[in-house]
PDB file of C-alpha atoms in Angstrom:
ATOM      1  CA  UNK Y  27     -11.307   4.451   8.444  1.00  0.00           C
ATOM      2  CA  UNK Y  28     -10.172   3.512  12.049  1.00  0.00           C
ATOM      3  CA  UNK Y  29      -6.605   2.887  12.816  1.00  0.00           C
ATOM      4  CA  UNK Y  30      -5.428   0.651  10.127  1.00  0.00           C
ATOM      5  CA  UNK Y  31      -3.215  -1.402  12.269  1.00  0.00           C
ATOM      6  CA  UNK Y  32      -5.975  -2.912  14.302  1.00  0.00           C
ATOM      7  CA  UNK Y  33      -6.492  -5.725  11.701  1.00  0.00           C
ATOM      8  CA  UNK Y  34     -10.246  -5.483  12.479  1.00  0.00           C
ATOM      9  CA  UNK Y  35     -11.462  -5.098   8.938  1.00  0.00           C
ATOM     10  CA  UNK Y  36      -9.858  -5.839   5.538  1.00  0.00           C
ATOM     11  CA  UNK Y  37      -8.202  -2.778   4.115  1.00  0.00           C
ATOM     12  CA  UNK Y  38      -8.625  -2.141   0.369  1.00  0.00           C
ATOM     13  CA  UNK Y  39      -6.595   0.364  -1.400  1.00  0.00           C
ATOM     14  CA  UNK Y  40      -6.945   1.443  -5.062  1.00  0.00           C
ATOM     15  CA  UNK Y  41      -3.826   2.721  -6.623  1.00  0.00           C
ATOM     16  CA  UNK Y  42      -4.833   4.354  -9.899  1.00  0.00           C
ATOM     17  CA  UNK Y  43      -1.317   5.102 -10.856  1.00  0.00           C
ATOM     18  CA  UNK Y  44      -1.161   7.508 -13.909  1.00  0.00           C
ATOM     19  CA  UNK Y  45      -4.762   7.307 -14.984  1.00  0.00           C
ATOM     20  CA  UNK Y  46      -7.796   9.496 -14.628  1.00  0.00           C
ATOM     21  CA  UNK Y  47      -8.185  13.182 -15.248  1.00  0.00           C
ATOM     22  CA  UNK Y  48      -9.560  15.280 -11.927  1.00  0.00           C
ATOM     23  CA  UNK Y  49     -13.169  14.850 -13.495  1.00  0.00           C
ATOM     24  CA  UNK Y  50     -12.728  11.288 -14.067  1.00  0.00           C
ATOM     25  CA  UNK Y  51     -11.255  10.552 -10.857  1.00  0.00           C
ATOM     26  CA  UNK Y  52     -13.932  12.457  -8.878  1.00  0.00           C
ATOM     27  CA  UNK Y  53     -16.725  10.478 -10.543  1.00  0.00           C
ATOM     28  CA  UNK Y  54     -15.003   7.246  -9.766  1.00  0.00           C
ATOM     29  CA  UNK Y  55     -14.407   8.230  -6.205  1.00  0.00           C
ATOM     30  CA  UNK Y  56     -17.854   9.184  -5.820  1.00  0.00           C
ATOM     31  CA  UNK Y  57     -19.078   5.800  -7.256  1.00  0.00           C
ATOM     32  CA  UNK Y  58     -16.887   3.999  -4.583  1.00  0.00           C
ATOM     33  CA  UNK Y  59     -17.966   6.001  -1.871  1.00  0.00           C
ATOM     34  CA  UNK Y  60     -21.632   5.204  -2.566  1.00  0.00           C
ATOM     35  CA  UNK Y  61     -20.993   1.486  -3.353  1.00  0.00           C
ATOM     36  CA  UNK Y  62     -18.880   0.810  -0.157  1.00  0.00           C
ATOM     37  CA  UNK Y  63     -21.250   2.590   2.190  1.00  0.00           C
ATOM     38  CA  UNK Y  64     -22.119   0.028   4.846  1.00  0.00           C
ATOM     39  CA  UNK Y  65     -19.476  -2.541   3.840  1.00  0.00           C
ATOM     40  CA  UNK Y  66     -17.172  -3.980   6.654  1.00  0.00           C
ATOM     41  CA  UNK Y  67     -14.198  -3.031   4.711  1.00  0.00           C
ATOM     42  CA  UNK Y  68     -11.709  -0.005   5.152  1.00  0.00           C
ATOM     43  CA  UNK Y  69     -11.190   1.573   1.611  1.00  0.00           C
ATOM     44  CA  UNK Y  70      -8.331   4.082   0.415  1.00  0.00           C
ATOM     45  CA  UNK Y  71      -7.971   5.756  -3.061  1.00  0.00           C
ATOM     46  CA  UNK Y  72      -4.801   6.742  -4.414  1.00  0.00           C
ATOM     47  CA  UNK Y  73      -5.258   9.062  -7.554  1.00  0.00           C
ATOM     48  CA  UNK Y  74      -2.584  11.011  -9.369  1.00  0.00           C
ATOM     49  CA  UNK Y  75      -1.593  14.007  -7.961  1.00  0.00           C
ATOM     50  CA  UNK Y  76      -3.816  16.641 -10.146  1.00  0.00           C
ATOM     51  CA  UNK Y  77      -6.987  14.656  -8.853  1.00  0.00           C
ATOM     52  CA  UNK Y  78      -6.097  14.747  -5.193  1.00  0.00           C
ATOM     53  CA  UNK Y  79      -8.476  17.905  -4.286  1.00  0.00           C
ATOM     54  CA  UNK Y  80     -11.256  16.585  -6.506  1.00  0.00           C
ATOM     55  CA  UNK Y  81     -11.288  13.045  -5.075  1.00  0.00           C
ATOM     56  CA  UNK Y  82     -10.676  14.486  -1.499  1.00  0.00           C
ATOM     57  CA  UNK Y  83     -13.927  16.455  -2.095  1.00  0.00           C
ATOM     58  CA  UNK Y  84     -15.605  13.216  -3.291  1.00  0.00           C
ATOM     59  CA  UNK Y  85     -14.545  11.243  -0.230  1.00  0.00           C
ATOM     60  CA  UNK Y  86     -15.042  13.944   2.516  1.00  0.00           C
ATOM     61  CA  UNK Y  87     -17.312  12.900   5.238  1.00  0.00           C
ATOM     62  CA  UNK Y  88     -17.131   9.188   4.264  1.00  0.00           C
ATOM     63  CA  UNK Y  89     -15.161   6.455   5.369  1.00  0.00           C
ATOM     64  CA  UNK Y  90     -13.001   6.489   2.416  1.00  0.00           C
ATOM     65  CA  UNK Y  91      -9.500   7.626   2.686  1.00  0.00           C
ATOM     66  CA  UNK Y  92      -7.337   9.672   0.417  1.00  0.00           C
ATOM     67  CA  UNK Y  93      -3.997   8.078  -0.290  1.00  0.00           C
ATOM     68  CA  UNK Y  94      -0.732   9.577  -1.781  1.00  0.00           C
ATOM     69  CA  UNK Y  95       0.915   7.655  -4.343  1.00  0.00           C
ATOM     70  CA  UNK Y  96       4.521   8.716  -3.516  1.00  0.00           C
ATOM     71  CA  UNK Y  97       5.970  11.572  -1.675  1.00  0.00           C
ATOM     72  CA  UNK Y  98       9.554  13.489  -1.878  1.00  0.00           C
ATOM     73  CA  UNK Y  99      11.546  13.124   1.502  1.00  0.00           C
ATOM     74  CA  UNK Y 100      12.117  17.033   1.670  1.00  0.00           C
ATOM     75  CA  UNK Y 101       9.442  19.238   2.875  1.00  0.00           C
ATOM     76  CA  UNK Y 102      10.200  21.838   0.263  1.00  0.00           C
ATOM     77  CA  UNK Y 103      12.932  22.873  -2.096  1.00  0.00           C
ATOM     78  CA  UNK Y 104      13.973  23.013  -5.796  1.00  0.00           C
ATOM     79  CA  UNK Y 105      12.787  19.549  -6.863  1.00  0.00           C
ATOM     80  CA  UNK Y 106      10.756  20.082  -9.949  1.00  0.00           C
ATOM     81  CA  UNK Y 107       8.125  17.748 -10.411  1.00  0.00           C
ATOM     82  CA  UNK Y 108       8.107  16.391  -6.893  1.00  0.00           C
ATOM     83  CA  UNK Y 109       5.410  16.626  -4.130  1.00  0.00           C
ATOM     84  CA  UNK Y 110       6.179  16.841  -0.469  1.00  0.00           C
ATOM     85  CA  UNK Y 111       4.681  14.770   2.351  1.00  0.00           C
ATOM     86  CA  UNK Y 112       3.418  18.060   4.089  1.00  0.00           C
ATOM     87  CA  UNK Y 113       1.661  18.986   0.722  1.00  0.00           C
ATOM     88  CA  UNK Y 114      -0.026  15.499   0.492  1.00  0.00           C
ATOM     89  CA  UNK Y 115      -1.342  16.124   4.063  1.00  0.00           C
ATOM     90  CA  UNK Y 116      -2.483  19.565   3.231  1.00  0.00           C
ATOM     91  CA  UNK Y 117      -4.552  18.019   0.524  1.00  0.00           C
ATOM     92  CA  UNK Y 118      -6.330  15.580   2.842  1.00  0.00           C
ATOM     93  CA  UNK Y 119      -4.197  12.514   2.608  1.00  0.00           C
ATOM     94  CA  UNK Y 120      -3.894  10.109   5.542  1.00  0.00           C
ATOM     95  CA  UNK Y 121      -1.795   7.403   4.047  1.00  0.00           C
ATOM     96  CA  UNK Y 122       0.989   7.357   1.398  1.00  0.00           C
ATOM     97  CA  UNK Y 123       2.455   4.702  -0.680  1.00  0.00           C
ATOM     98  CA  UNK Y 124       6.296   4.432  -0.239  1.00  0.00           C
ATOM     99  CA  UNK Y 125       8.635   1.944  -1.980  1.00  0.00           C
ATOM    100  CA  UNK Y 126       6.281   0.801  -4.764  1.00  0.00           C
ATOM    101  CA  UNK Y 127       7.865  -1.532  -7.213  1.00  0.00           C
ATOM    102  CA  UNK Y 128       7.296   0.779 -10.011  1.00  0.00           C
ATOM    103  CA  UNK Y 129       8.966   3.747  -8.140  1.00  0.00           C
ATOM    104  CA  UNK Y 130      11.926   1.335  -7.287  1.00  0.00           C
ATOM    105  CA  UNK Y 131      11.936   0.127 -10.982  1.00  0.00           C
ATOM    106  CA  UNK Y 132      11.442   3.547 -13.055  1.00  0.00           C
ATOM    107  CA  UNK Y 133      12.499   6.211 -10.622  1.00  0.00           C
ATOM    108  CA  UNK Y 134      15.471   4.326  -8.895  1.00  0.00           C
ATOM    109  CA  UNK Y 135      14.185   4.437  -5.306  1.00  0.00           C
ATOM    110  CA  UNK Y 136      16.563   2.586  -3.209  1.00  0.00           C
ATOM    111  CA  UNK Y 137      15.889   1.159   0.314  1.00  0.00           C
ATOM    112  CA  UNK Y 138      17.623   4.334   1.770  1.00  0.00           C
ATOM    113  CA  UNK Y 139      15.351   6.618  -0.380  1.00  0.00           C
ATOM    114  CA  UNK Y 140      12.303   4.578   0.556  1.00  0.00           C
ATOM    115  CA  UNK Y 141      13.436   5.053   4.247  1.00  0.00           C
ATOM    116  CA  UNK Y 142      13.766   8.768   4.127  1.00  0.00           C
ATOM    117  CA  UNK Y 143      10.285   9.012   2.436  1.00  0.00           C
ATOM    118  CA  UNK Y 144       8.658   6.956   5.155  1.00  0.00           C
ATOM    119  CA  UNK Y 145      10.253   9.155   7.749  1.00  0.00           C
ATOM    120  CA  UNK Y 146       8.647  12.329   5.887  1.00  0.00           C
ATOM    121  CA  UNK Y 147       5.364  10.750   5.708  1.00  0.00           C
ATOM    122  CA  UNK Y 148       5.371   9.848   9.398  1.00  0.00           C
ATOM    123  CA  UNK Y 149       6.609  13.442  10.327  1.00  0.00           C
ATOM    124  CA  UNK Y 150       3.644  14.827   8.193  1.00  0.00           C
ATOM    125  CA  UNK Y 151       1.338  13.003  10.594  1.00  0.00           C
ATOM    126  CA  UNK Y 152       0.293  10.248   7.836  1.00  0.00           C
ATOM    127  CA  UNK Y 153       0.598   6.439   7.662  1.00  0.00           C
ATOM    128  CA  UNK Y 154       3.116   5.148   5.366  1.00  0.00           C
ATOM    129  CA  UNK Y 155       2.319   2.027   3.198  1.00  0.00           C
ATOM    130  CA  UNK Y 156       5.513   0.414   2.975  1.00  0.00           C
ATOM    131  CA  UNK Y 157       5.717  -1.691  -0.313  1.00  0.00           C
ATOM    132  CA  UNK Y 158       8.160  -4.755  -0.469  1.00  0.00           C
ATOM    133  CA  UNK Y 159       8.523  -7.509  -3.015  1.00  0.00           C
ATOM    134  CA  UNK Y 160      10.899  -9.575  -5.279  1.00  0.00           C
ATOM    135  CA  UNK Y 161      11.228  -9.829  -8.791  1.00  0.00           C
ATOM    136  CA  UNK Y 162      10.836 -12.945 -10.910  1.00  0.00           C
ATOM    137  CA  UNK Y 163      14.524 -13.342 -11.150  1.00  0.00           C
ATOM    138  CA  UNK Y 164      14.961 -13.031  -7.397  1.00  0.00           C
ATOM    139  CA  UNK Y 165      12.159 -15.575  -6.728  1.00  0.00           C
ATOM    140  CA  UNK Y 166      13.544 -18.114  -9.202  1.00  0.00           C
ATOM    141  CA  UNK Y 167      16.939 -17.595  -7.540  1.00  0.00           C
ATOM    142  CA  UNK Y 168      15.496 -18.561  -4.287  1.00  0.00           C
ATOM    143  CA  UNK Y 169      16.135 -15.090  -2.620  1.00  0.00           C
ATOM    144  CA  UNK Y 170      12.395 -14.002  -2.348  1.00  0.00           C
ATOM    145  CA  UNK Y 171      12.352 -14.277   1.349  1.00  0.00           C
ATOM    146  CA  UNK Y 172      15.572 -12.568   2.113  1.00  0.00           C
ATOM    147  CA  UNK Y 173      14.788  -9.673  -0.468  1.00  0.00           C
ATOM    148  CA  UNK Y 174      11.493  -8.766   1.502  1.00  0.00           C
ATOM    149  CA  UNK Y 175      13.209  -9.141   4.890  1.00  0.00           C
ATOM    150  CA  UNK Y 176      15.913  -6.759   3.917  1.00  0.00           C
ATOM    151  CA  UNK Y 177      13.354  -4.237   2.306  1.00  0.00           C
ATOM    152  CA  UNK Y 178      11.205  -4.541   5.527  1.00  0.00           C
ATOM    153  CA  UNK Y 179      14.043  -3.949   7.859  1.00  0.00           C
ATOM    154  CA  UNK Y 180      15.361  -1.013   5.880  1.00  0.00           C
ATOM    155  CA  UNK Y 181      12.083   0.467   6.301  1.00  0.00           C
ATOM    156  CA  UNK Y 182      11.239  -0.386  10.090  1.00  0.00           C
ATOM    157  CA  UNK Y 183      14.505  -1.038  11.994  1.00  0.00           C
ATOM    158  CA  UNK Y 184      15.391   2.588  13.028  1.00  0.00           C
ATOM    159  CA  UNK Y 185      11.886   3.606  13.902  1.00  0.00           C
ATOM    160  CA  UNK Y 186      10.647   4.172  17.472  1.00  0.00           C
ATOM    161  CA  UNK Y 187       7.946   2.114  18.792  1.00  0.00           C
ATOM    162  CA  UNK Y 188       5.435   4.647  18.442  1.00  0.00           C
ATOM    163  CA  UNK Y 189       6.136   5.245  14.548  1.00  0.00           C
ATOM    164  CA  UNK Y 190       6.309   1.525  13.867  1.00  0.00           C
ATOM    165  CA  UNK Y 191       2.689   1.100  15.075  1.00  0.00           C
ATOM    166  CA  UNK Y 192       1.627   3.641  12.360  1.00  0.00           C
ATOM    167  CA  UNK Y 193       2.960   1.674   9.413  1.00  0.00           C
ATOM    168  CA  UNK Y 194       1.271  -0.579   7.019  1.00  0.00           C
ATOM    169  CA  UNK Y 195       3.029  -3.104   4.709  1.00  0.00           C
ATOM    170  CA  UNK Y 196       2.223  -4.143   1.313  1.00  0.00           C
ATOM    171  CA  UNK Y 197       3.549  -7.198  -0.235  1.00  0.00           C
ATOM    172  CA  UNK Y 198       3.843  -6.997  -4.075  1.00  0.00           C
ATOM    173  CA  UNK Y 199       5.331  -9.773  -6.151  1.00  0.00           C
ATOM    174  CA  UNK Y 200       6.775  -7.632  -8.908  1.00  0.00           C
ATOM    175  CA  UNK Y 201       6.167 -10.549 -11.319  1.00  0.00           C
ATOM    176  CA  UNK Y 202       2.461 -10.423 -10.671  1.00  0.00           C
ATOM    177  CA  UNK Y 203       1.960  -6.661 -11.060  1.00  0.00           C
ATOM    178  CA  UNK Y 204      -0.005  -5.698 -14.134  1.00  0.00           C
ATOM    179  CA  UNK Y 205       1.079  -9.201 -16.023  1.00  0.00           C
ATOM    180  CA  UNK Y 206      -2.390 -11.099 -15.251  1.00  0.00           C
ATOM    181  CA  UNK Y 207      -0.220 -13.506 -13.251  1.00  0.00           C
ATOM    182  CA  UNK Y 208      -1.205 -13.867  -9.608  1.00  0.00           C
ATOM    183  CA  UNK Y 209       0.537 -15.483  -6.793  1.00  0.00           C
ATOM    184  CA  UNK Y 210      -1.423 -18.457  -5.379  1.00  0.00           C
ATOM    185  CA  UNK Y 211      -3.279 -17.662  -2.013  1.00  0.00           C
ATOM    186  CA  UNK Y 212      -0.907 -19.999  -0.510  1.00  0.00           C
ATOM    187  CA  UNK Y 213       2.256 -18.239  -2.007  1.00  0.00           C
ATOM    188  CA  UNK Y 214       0.641 -15.039  -0.600  1.00  0.00           C
ATOM    189  CA  UNK Y 215      -0.040 -16.221   2.947  1.00  0.00           C
ATOM    190  CA  UNK Y 216       3.504 -17.886   3.045  1.00  0.00           C
ATOM    191  CA  UNK Y 217       5.355 -14.503   2.176  1.00  0.00           C
ATOM    192  CA  UNK Y 218       3.045 -12.656   4.447  1.00  0.00           C
ATOM    193  CA  UNK Y 219       4.126 -15.025   7.280  1.00  0.00           C
ATOM    194  CA  UNK Y 220       7.592 -14.405   6.624  1.00  0.00           C
ATOM    195  CA  UNK Y 221       7.118 -10.586   6.788  1.00  0.00           C
ATOM    196  CA  UNK Y 222       5.088 -10.892  10.199  1.00  0.00           C
ATOM    197  CA  UNK Y 223       8.003 -13.099  11.637  1.00  0.00           C
ATOM    198  CA  UNK Y 224      10.567 -10.576  10.381  1.00  0.00           C
ATOM    199  CA  UNK Y 225       8.507  -7.848  11.780  1.00  0.00           C
ATOM    200  CA  UNK Y 226       8.455  -9.657  15.167  1.00  0.00           C
ATOM    201  CA  UNK Y 227      12.435  -9.940  15.002  1.00  0.00           C
ATOM    202  CA  UNK Y 228      12.523  -6.254  14.195  1.00  0.00           C
ATOM    203  CA  UNK Y 229       9.648  -4.589  16.221  1.00  0.00           C
ATOM    204  CA  UNK Y 230       8.809  -7.234  18.731  1.00  0.00           C
ATOM    205  CA  UNK Y 231       5.744  -9.882  18.768  1.00  0.00           C
ATOM    206  CA  UNK Y 232       2.995  -7.478  19.975  1.00  0.00           C
ATOM    207  CA  UNK Y 233       3.767  -4.663  17.241  1.00  0.00           C
ATOM    208  CA  UNK Y 234       3.995  -7.475  14.623  1.00  0.00           C
ATOM    209  CA  UNK Y 235       0.745  -8.975  15.689  1.00  0.00           C
ATOM    210  CA  UNK Y 236      -1.010  -5.703  14.953  1.00  0.00           C
ATOM    211  CA  UNK Y 237       0.789  -5.074  11.708  1.00  0.00           C
ATOM    212  CA  UNK Y 238      -1.497  -4.855   8.651  1.00  0.00           C
ATOM    213  CA  UNK Y 239       0.000  -6.547   5.817  1.00  0.00           C
ATOM    214  CA  UNK Y 240      -1.638  -6.093   2.594  1.00  0.00           C
ATOM    215  CA  UNK Y 241      -1.219  -8.184  -0.770  1.00  0.00           C
ATOM    216  CA  UNK Y 242      -1.048  -6.397  -4.161  1.00  0.00           C
ATOM    217  CA  UNK Y 243      -0.707  -8.358  -7.653  1.00  0.00           C
ATOM    218  CA  UNK Y 244      -3.389  -8.623 -10.135  1.00  0.00           C
ATOM    219  CA  UNK Y 245      -6.011  -8.731  -7.494  1.00  0.00           C
ATOM    220  CA  UNK Y 246      -9.540  -9.179  -8.816  1.00  0.00           C
ATOM    221  CA  UNK Y 247     -13.161  -9.760  -7.370  1.00  0.00           C
ATOM    222  CA  UNK Y 248     -12.955 -13.386  -8.194  1.00  0.00           C
ATOM    223  CA  UNK Y 249      -9.683 -14.294  -6.336  1.00  0.00           C
ATOM    224  CA  UNK Y 250      -9.925 -11.563  -3.433  1.00  0.00           C
ATOM    225  CA  UNK Y 251     -11.787 -13.763  -0.967  1.00  0.00           C
ATOM    226  CA  UNK Y 252      -9.187 -16.749  -1.334  1.00  0.00           C
ATOM    227  CA  UNK Y 253      -6.470 -14.232  -0.914  1.00  0.00           C
ATOM    228  CA  UNK Y 254      -7.721 -12.685   2.256  1.00  0.00           C
ATOM    229  CA  UNK Y 255      -8.528 -16.175   3.718  1.00  0.00           C
ATOM    230  CA  UNK Y 256      -4.861 -16.361   4.658  1.00  0.00           C
ATOM    231  CA  UNK Y 257      -4.255 -15.766   8.479  1.00  0.00           C
ATOM    232  CA  UNK Y 258      -1.654 -13.033   7.779  1.00  0.00           C
ATOM    233  CA  UNK Y 259      -3.264 -11.146   4.995  1.00  0.00           C
ATOM    234  CA  UNK Y 260      -4.943  -8.173   6.172  1.00  0.00           C
ATOM    235  CA  UNK Y 261      -6.196  -6.395   2.853  1.00  0.00           C
ATOM    236  CA  UNK Y 262      -5.115  -5.790  -0.684  1.00  0.00           C
ATOM    237  CA  UNK Y 263      -3.543  -3.095  -2.757  1.00  0.00           C
ATOM    238  CA  UNK Y 264      -5.470  -2.943  -6.051  1.00  0.00           C
ATOM    239  CA  UNK Y 265      -3.995  -1.611  -9.304  1.00  0.00           C
ATOM    240  CA  UNK Y 266      -5.848  -2.208 -12.613  1.00  0.00           C
ATOM    241  CA  UNK Y 267      -9.076  -3.402 -11.141  1.00  0.00           C
ATOM    242  CA  UNK Y 268      -9.324  -0.271  -9.119  1.00  0.00           C
ATOM    243  CA  UNK Y 269      -9.922   1.817 -12.287  1.00  0.00           C
ATOM    244  CA  UNK Y 270     -13.405   0.957 -12.759  1.00  0.00           C
ATOM    245  CA  UNK Y 271     -15.973   1.084 -10.136  1.00  0.00           C
ATOM    246  CA  UNK Y 272     -17.616  -2.230 -11.009  1.00  0.00           C
ATOM    247  CA  UNK Y 273     -14.490  -4.350 -10.684  1.00  0.00           C
ATOM    248  CA  UNK Y 274     -13.208  -2.363  -7.646  1.00  0.00           C
ATOM    249  CA  UNK Y 275     -16.600  -2.467  -5.725  1.00  0.00           C
ATOM    250  CA  UNK Y 276     -16.654  -6.309  -6.622  1.00  0.00           C
ATOM    251  CA  UNK Y 277     -13.373  -6.540  -4.745  1.00  0.00           C
ATOM    252  CA  UNK Y 278     -14.751  -4.568  -1.882  1.00  0.00           C
ATOM    253  CA  UNK Y 279     -17.896  -6.685  -1.616  1.00  0.00           C
ATOM    254  CA  UNK Y 280     -16.173 -10.060  -1.914  1.00  0.00           C
ATOM    255  CA  UNK Y 281     -13.604  -8.945   0.660  1.00  0.00           C
ATOM    256  CA  UNK Y 282     -16.373  -8.051   2.946  1.00  0.00           C
TER     257      UNK Y 282
END
């Protein structure tokens, strides 16, 4: 995958969450590598930690990138159950999700914690995928725009110009993750436009113009083309539909 911030090709990331044994993950990764060869998309796969090495072996030599689902902000130490960014880099990861809504909801990741993780990922030589998004309560209260702007600013504001160029952003409306409910293409584009304008204020117009902003939230083969038609939508972060090769490859083909 070339520099993901060039916006030349759609970025399609599959987040497998807590699914797939190493053997199952390796087989799925192999199918994705074979099925995406020659497609004009940049693909990344985020398996659970035990499957990183087997998936890494399956994608080695291909254009498919290995992605970490999360990273602890310390390089090492007495943090049972945690995995550091430098460990992910050693496994072959080149991108890492930070601030995913499920980490914020179930594990208490605050904006401050997300920022420390983002710093750790950058320090380990990888590209962070900063996840932002609002809950249904926040959207219905009219606070969606301000929530995502604040999350974006917390992640990007204190970074230097070089590091800002390495960050991708994923907008995931929390109310559309795993619910079967999908934001309309118009809603997705509107929020991506808010994020790009906010990025311009934080990092300048040139950096904002190059920033890759992905959409995540019940993405499927039959809606991905419409979602990607938005001028500010540069790719998708796929959850459930990435767990089977058929549905994920449908997304990749329709995105291409």
